[in-house]
Short mmCIF file of N, CA and C in Angstrom, two decimals:
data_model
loop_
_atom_site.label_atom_id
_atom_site.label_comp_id
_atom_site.label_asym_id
_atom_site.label_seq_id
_atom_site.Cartn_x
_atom_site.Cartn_y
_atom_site.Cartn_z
N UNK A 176 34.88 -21.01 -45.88
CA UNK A 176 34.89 -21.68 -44.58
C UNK A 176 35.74 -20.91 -43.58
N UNK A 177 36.71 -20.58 -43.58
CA UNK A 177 37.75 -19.87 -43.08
C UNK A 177 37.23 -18.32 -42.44
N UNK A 178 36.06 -17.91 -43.81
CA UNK A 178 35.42 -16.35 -42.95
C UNK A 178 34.45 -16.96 -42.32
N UNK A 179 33.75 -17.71 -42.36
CA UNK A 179 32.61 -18.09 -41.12
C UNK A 179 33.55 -18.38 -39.55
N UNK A 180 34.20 -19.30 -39.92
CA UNK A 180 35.14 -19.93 -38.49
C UNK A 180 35.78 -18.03 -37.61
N UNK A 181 36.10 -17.32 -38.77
CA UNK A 181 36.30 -16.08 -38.11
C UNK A 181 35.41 -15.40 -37.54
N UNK A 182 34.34 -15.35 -38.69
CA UNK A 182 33.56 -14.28 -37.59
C UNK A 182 32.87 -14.84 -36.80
N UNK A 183 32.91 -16.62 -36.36
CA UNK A 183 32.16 -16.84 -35.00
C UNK A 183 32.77 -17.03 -34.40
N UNK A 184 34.77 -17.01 -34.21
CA UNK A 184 35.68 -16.85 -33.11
C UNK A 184 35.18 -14.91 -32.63
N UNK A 185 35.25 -14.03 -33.56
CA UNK A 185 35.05 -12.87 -33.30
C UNK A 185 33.50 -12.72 -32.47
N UNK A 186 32.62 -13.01 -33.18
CA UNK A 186 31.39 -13.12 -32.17
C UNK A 186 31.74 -13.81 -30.73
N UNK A 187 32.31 -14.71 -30.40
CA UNK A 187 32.25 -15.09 -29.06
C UNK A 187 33.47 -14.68 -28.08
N UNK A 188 34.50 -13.43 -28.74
CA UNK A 188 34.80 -13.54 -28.15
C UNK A 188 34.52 -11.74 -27.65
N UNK A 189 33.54 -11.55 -28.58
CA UNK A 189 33.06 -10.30 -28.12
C UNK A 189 32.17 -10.34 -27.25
N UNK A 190 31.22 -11.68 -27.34
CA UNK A 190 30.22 -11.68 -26.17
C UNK A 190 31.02 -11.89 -24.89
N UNK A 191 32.25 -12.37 -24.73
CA UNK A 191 32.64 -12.73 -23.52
C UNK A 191 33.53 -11.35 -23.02
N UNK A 192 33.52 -10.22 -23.70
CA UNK A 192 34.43 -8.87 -23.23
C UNK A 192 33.11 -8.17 -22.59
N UNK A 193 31.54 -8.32 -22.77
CA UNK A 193 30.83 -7.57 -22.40
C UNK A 193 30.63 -5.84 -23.76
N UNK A 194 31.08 -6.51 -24.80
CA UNK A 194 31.48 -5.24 -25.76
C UNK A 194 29.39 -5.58 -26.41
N UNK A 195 28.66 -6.45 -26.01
CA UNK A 195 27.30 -6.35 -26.45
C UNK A 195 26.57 -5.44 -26.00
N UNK A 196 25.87 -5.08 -26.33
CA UNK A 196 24.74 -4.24 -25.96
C UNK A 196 23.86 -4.89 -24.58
N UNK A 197 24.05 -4.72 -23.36
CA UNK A 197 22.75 -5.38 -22.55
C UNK A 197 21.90 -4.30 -21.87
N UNK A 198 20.86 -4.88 -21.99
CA UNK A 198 19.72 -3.50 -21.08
C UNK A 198 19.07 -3.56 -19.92
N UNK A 199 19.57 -2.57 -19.19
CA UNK A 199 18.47 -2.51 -17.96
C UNK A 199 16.96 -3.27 -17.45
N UNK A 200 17.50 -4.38 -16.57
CA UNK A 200 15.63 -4.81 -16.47
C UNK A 200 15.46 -4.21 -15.24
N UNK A 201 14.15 -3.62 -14.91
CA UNK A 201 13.50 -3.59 -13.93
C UNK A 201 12.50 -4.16 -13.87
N UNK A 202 12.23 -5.07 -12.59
CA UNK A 202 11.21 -6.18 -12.55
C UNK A 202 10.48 -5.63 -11.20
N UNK A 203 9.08 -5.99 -10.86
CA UNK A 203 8.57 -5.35 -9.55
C UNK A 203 7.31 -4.65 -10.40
N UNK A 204 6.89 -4.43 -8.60
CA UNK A 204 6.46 -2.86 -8.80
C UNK A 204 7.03 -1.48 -8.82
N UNK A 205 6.20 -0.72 -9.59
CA UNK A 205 6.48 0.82 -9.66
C UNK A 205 5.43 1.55 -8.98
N UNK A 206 6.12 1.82 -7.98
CA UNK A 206 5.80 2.76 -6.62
C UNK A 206 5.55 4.45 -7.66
N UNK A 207 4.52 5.08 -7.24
CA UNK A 207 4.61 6.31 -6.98
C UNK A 207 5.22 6.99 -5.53
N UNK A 208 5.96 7.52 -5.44
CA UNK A 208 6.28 8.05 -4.37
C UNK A 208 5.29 8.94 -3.81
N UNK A 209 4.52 9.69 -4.90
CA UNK A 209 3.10 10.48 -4.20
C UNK A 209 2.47 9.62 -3.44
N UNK A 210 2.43 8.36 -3.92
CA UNK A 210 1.00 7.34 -3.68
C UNK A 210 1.82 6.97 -2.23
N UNK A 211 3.12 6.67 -2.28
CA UNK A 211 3.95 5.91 -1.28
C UNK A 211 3.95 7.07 0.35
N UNK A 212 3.72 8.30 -0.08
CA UNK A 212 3.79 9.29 0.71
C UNK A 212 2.26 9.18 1.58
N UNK A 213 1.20 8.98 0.78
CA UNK A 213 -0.07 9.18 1.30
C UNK A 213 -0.71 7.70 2.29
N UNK A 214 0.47 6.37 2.10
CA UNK A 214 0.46 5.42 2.97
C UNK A 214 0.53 6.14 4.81
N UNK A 215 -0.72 5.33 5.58
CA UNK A 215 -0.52 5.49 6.73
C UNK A 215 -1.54 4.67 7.62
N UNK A 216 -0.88 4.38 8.68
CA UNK A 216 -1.50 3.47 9.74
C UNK A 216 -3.07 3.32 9.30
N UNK A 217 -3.69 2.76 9.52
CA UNK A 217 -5.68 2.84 9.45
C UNK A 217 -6.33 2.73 8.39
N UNK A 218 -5.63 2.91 7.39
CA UNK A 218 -6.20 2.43 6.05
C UNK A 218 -6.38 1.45 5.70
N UNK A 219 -7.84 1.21 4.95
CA UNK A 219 -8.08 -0.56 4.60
C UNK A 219 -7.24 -0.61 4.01
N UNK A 220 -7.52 -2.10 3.48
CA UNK A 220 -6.42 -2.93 2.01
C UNK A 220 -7.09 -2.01 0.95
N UNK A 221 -8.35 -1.89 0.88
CA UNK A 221 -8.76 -1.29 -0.73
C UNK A 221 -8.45 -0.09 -0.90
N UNK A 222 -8.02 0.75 0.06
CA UNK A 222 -7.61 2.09 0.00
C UNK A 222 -6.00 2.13 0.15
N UNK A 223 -5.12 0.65 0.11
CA UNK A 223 -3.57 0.47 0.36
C UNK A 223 -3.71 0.51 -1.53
N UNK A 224 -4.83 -0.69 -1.38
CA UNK A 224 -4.48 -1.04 -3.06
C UNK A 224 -5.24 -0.27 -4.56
N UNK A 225 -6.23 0.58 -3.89
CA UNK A 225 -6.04 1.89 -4.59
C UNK A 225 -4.67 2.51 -4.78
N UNK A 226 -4.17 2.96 -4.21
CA UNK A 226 -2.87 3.88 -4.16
C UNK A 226 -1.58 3.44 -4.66
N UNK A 227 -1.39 2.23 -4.20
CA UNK A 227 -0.51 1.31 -4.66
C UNK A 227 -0.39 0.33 -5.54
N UNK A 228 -1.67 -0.09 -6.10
CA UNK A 228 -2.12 -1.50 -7.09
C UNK A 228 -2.17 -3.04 -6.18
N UNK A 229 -1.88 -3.67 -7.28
CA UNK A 229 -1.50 -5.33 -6.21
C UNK A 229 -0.17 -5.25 -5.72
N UNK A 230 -0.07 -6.18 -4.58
CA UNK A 230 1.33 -6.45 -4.27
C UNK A 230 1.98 -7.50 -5.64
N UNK A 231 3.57 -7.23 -5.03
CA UNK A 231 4.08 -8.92 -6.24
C UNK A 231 3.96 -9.90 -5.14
N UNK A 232 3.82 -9.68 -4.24
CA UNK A 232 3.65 -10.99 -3.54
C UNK A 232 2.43 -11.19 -2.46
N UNK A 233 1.96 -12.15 -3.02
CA UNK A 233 0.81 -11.72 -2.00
C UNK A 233 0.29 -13.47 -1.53
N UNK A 234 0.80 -13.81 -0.03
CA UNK A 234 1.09 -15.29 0.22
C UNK A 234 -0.24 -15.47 1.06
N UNK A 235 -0.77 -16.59 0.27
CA UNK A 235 -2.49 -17.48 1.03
C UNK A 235 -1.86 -17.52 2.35
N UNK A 236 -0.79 -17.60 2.69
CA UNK A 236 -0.66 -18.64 4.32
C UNK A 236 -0.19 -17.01 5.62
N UNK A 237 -0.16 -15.81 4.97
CA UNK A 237 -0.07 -14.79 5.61
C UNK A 237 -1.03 -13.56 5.11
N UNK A 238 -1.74 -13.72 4.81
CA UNK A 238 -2.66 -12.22 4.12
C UNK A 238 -2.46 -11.16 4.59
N UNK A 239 -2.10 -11.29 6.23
CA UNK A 239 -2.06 -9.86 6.56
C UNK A 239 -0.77 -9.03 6.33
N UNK A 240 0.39 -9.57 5.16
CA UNK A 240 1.41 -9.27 4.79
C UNK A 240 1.45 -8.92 3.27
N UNK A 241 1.70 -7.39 3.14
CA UNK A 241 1.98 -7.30 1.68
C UNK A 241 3.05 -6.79 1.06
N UNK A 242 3.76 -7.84 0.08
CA UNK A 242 5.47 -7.27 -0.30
C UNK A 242 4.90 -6.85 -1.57
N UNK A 243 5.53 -5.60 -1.98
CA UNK A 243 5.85 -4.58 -2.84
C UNK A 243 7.30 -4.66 -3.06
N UNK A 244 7.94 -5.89 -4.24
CA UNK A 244 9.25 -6.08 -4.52
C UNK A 244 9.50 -5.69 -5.85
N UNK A 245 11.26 -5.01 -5.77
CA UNK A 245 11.36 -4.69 -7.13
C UNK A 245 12.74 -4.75 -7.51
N UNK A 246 13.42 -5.20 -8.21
CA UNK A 246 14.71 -5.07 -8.86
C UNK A 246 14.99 -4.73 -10.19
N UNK A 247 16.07 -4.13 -9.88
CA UNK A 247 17.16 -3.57 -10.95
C UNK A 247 18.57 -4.07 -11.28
N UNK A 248 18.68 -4.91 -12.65
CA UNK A 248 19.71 -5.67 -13.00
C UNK A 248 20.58 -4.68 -14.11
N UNK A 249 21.74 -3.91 -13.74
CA UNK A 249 22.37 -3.20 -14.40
C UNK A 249 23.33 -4.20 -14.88
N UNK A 250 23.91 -3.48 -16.07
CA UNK A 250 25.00 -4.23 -16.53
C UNK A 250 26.35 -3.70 -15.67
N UNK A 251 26.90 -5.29 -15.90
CA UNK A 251 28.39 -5.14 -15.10
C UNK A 251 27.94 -4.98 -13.03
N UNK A 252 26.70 -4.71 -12.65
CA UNK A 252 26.61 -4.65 -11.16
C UNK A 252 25.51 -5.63 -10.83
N UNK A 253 25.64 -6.01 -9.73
CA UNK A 253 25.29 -7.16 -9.05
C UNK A 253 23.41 -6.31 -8.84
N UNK A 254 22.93 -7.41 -8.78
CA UNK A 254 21.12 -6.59 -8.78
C UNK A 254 20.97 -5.95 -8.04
N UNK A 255 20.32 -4.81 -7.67
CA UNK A 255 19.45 -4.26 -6.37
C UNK A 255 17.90 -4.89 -6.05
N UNK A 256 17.98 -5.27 -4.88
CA UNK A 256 16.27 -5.24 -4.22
C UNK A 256 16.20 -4.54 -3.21
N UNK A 257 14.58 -4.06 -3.41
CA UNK A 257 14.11 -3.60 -2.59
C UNK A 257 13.04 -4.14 -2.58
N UNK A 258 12.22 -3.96 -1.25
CA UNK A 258 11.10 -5.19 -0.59
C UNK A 258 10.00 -3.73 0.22
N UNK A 259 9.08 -3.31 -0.28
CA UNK A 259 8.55 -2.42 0.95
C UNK A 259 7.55 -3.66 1.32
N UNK A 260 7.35 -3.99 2.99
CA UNK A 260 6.40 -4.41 2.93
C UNK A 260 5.59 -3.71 3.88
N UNK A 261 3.86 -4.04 3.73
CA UNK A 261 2.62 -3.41 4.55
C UNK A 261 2.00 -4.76 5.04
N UNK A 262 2.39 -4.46 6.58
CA UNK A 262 1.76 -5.71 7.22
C UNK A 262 -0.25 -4.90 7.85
N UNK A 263 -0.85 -5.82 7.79
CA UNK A 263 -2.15 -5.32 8.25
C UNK A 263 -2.57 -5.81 9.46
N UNK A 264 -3.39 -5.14 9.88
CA UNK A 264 -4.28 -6.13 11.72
C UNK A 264 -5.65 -6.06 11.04
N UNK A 265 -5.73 -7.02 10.51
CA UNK A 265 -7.39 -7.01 10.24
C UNK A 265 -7.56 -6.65 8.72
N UNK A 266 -8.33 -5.64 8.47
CA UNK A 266 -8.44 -5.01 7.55
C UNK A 266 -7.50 -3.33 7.47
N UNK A 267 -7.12 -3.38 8.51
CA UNK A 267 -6.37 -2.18 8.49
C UNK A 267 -4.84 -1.61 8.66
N UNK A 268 -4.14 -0.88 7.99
CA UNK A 268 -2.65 -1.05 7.99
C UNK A 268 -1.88 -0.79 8.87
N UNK A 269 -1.40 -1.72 9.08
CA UNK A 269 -0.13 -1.26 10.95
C UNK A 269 0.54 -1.18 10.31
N UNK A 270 1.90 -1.42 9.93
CA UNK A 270 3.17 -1.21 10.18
C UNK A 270 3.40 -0.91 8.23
N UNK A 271 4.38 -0.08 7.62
CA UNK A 271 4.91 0.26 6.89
C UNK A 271 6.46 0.21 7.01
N UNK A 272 7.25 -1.50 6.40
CA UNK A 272 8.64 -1.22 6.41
C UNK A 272 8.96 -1.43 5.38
N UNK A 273 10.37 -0.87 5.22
CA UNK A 273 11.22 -1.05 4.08
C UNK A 273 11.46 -0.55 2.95
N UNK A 274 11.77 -0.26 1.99
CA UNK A 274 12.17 0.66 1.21
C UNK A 274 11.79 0.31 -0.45
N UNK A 275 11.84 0.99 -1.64
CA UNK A 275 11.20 1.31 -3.15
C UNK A 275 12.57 1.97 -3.72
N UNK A 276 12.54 2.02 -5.08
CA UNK A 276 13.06 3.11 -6.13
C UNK A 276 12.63 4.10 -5.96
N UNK A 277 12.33 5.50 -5.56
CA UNK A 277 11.78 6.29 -5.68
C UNK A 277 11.91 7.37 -7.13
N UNK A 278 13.28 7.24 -7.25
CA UNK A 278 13.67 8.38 -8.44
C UNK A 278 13.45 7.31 -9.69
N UNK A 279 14.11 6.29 -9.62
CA UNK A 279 14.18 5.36 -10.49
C UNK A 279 13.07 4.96 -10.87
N UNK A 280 11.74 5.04 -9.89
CA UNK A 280 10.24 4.30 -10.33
C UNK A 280 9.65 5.35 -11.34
N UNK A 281 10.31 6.66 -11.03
CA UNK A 281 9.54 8.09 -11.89
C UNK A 281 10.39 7.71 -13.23
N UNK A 282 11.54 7.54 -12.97
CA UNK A 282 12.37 7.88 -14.41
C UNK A 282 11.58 6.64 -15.13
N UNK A 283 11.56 5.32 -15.18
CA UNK A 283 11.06 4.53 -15.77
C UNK A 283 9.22 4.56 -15.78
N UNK A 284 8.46 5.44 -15.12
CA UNK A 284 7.14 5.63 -15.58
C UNK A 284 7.33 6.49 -16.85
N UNK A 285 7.89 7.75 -16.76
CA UNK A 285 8.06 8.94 -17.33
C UNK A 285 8.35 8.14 -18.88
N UNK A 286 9.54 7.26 -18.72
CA UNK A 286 9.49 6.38 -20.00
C UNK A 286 9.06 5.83 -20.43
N UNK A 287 8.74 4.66 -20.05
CA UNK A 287 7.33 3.84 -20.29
C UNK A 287 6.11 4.59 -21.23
N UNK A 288 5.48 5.41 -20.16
CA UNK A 288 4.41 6.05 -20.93
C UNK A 288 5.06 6.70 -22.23
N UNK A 289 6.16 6.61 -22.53
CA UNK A 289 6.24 7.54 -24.18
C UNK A 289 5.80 6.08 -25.14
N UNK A 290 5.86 4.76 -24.63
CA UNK A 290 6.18 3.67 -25.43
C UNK A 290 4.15 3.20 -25.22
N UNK A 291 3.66 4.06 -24.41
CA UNK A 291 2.04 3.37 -24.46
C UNK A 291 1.86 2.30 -23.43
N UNK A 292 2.96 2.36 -22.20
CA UNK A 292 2.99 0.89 -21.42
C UNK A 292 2.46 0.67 -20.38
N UNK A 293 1.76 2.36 -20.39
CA UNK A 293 1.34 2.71 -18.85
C UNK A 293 0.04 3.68 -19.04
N UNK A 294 -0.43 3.75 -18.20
CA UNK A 294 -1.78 4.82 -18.61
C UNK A 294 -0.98 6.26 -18.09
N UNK A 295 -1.48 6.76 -19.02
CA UNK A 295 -1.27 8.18 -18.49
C UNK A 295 -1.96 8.85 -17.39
N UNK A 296 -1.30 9.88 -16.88
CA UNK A 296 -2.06 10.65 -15.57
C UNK A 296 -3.15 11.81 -16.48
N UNK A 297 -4.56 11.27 -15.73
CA UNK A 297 -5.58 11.98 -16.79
C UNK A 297 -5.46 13.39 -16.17
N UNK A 298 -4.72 13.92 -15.54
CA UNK A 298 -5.08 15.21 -14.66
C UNK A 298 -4.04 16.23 -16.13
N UNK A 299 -3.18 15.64 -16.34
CA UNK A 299 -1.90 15.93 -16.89
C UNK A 299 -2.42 16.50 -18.61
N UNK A 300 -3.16 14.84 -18.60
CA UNK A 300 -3.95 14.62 -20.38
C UNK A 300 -4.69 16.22 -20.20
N UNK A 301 -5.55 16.47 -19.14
CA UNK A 301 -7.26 17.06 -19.60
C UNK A 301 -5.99 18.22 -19.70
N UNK A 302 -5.00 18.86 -19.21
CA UNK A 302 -4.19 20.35 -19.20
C UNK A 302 -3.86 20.19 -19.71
N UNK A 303 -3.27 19.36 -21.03
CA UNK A 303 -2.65 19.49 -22.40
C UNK A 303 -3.75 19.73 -23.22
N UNK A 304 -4.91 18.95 -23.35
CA UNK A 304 -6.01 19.18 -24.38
C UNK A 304 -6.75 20.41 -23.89
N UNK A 305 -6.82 21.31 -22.83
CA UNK A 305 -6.91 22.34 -22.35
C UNK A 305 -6.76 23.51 -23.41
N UNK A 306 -4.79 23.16 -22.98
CA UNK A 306 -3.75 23.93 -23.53
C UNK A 306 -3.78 24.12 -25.16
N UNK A 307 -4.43 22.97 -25.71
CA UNK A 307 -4.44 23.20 -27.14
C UNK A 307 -5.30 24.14 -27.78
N UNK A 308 -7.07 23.95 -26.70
CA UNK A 308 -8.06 24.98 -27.37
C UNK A 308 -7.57 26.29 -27.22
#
């Protein structure tokens, strides 16, 4: 009785030093910055959402507004957001504000795809199976 009562004073009071293991979430979208570069005034939605995918937010009572939101919850620091949004006139894109991960959206694709979580870039695939014959 005496080693249980210990090691669950020791368990809690390790969870409360932060001495656990916690991991990085990133929640959102993942922007290509290529794709984010080739955004510009006049483009439909199907050619925003080619390039970009769906928004995370996408509100019935404003359509012509699309947020592209994403956060990063590090351990020990308070979250980051970022919000890009693409407002439209019609079917076509006016205004581009606000800001993405840019380095951070690559580092976590680049990872991802080793785990199968993401499709790979087929341009990338056909020059490796190229490279093999």
């Amino acid at each position: 009785m005496p080693k249980l009562f210990l090691a669950l004073l020791v368990a809690m009071l390790c969870g409360g030093c932060g001495l656990i293991y916690k991991v990085d979430v990133h929640q959102g979208n993942l922007l290509d910055e290529a794709s984010v570069k080739q955004l510009e005034p006049g483009l439909n939605k199907r050619q925003v959402h080619a390039l970009l995918g769906s928004p995370m937010v996408a509100d019935p009572f404003h359509q012509s507004r699309w947020d592209y939101i994403a956060t990063v919850s590090r351990r020990g620091r308070d979250p980051e957001i970022k919000n890009l949004v693409l407002t439209f006139d019609g079917d076509a894109l006016a205004t581009i504000e606000g800001d993405y991960f840019p380095e951070q959206d690559e580092e976590l694709m680049r990872e991802s795809r080793r785990y199968g979580n993401l499709p790979r870039d087929k341009e990338k695939d056909n020059a490796r199976r190229q490279q093999r014959r």
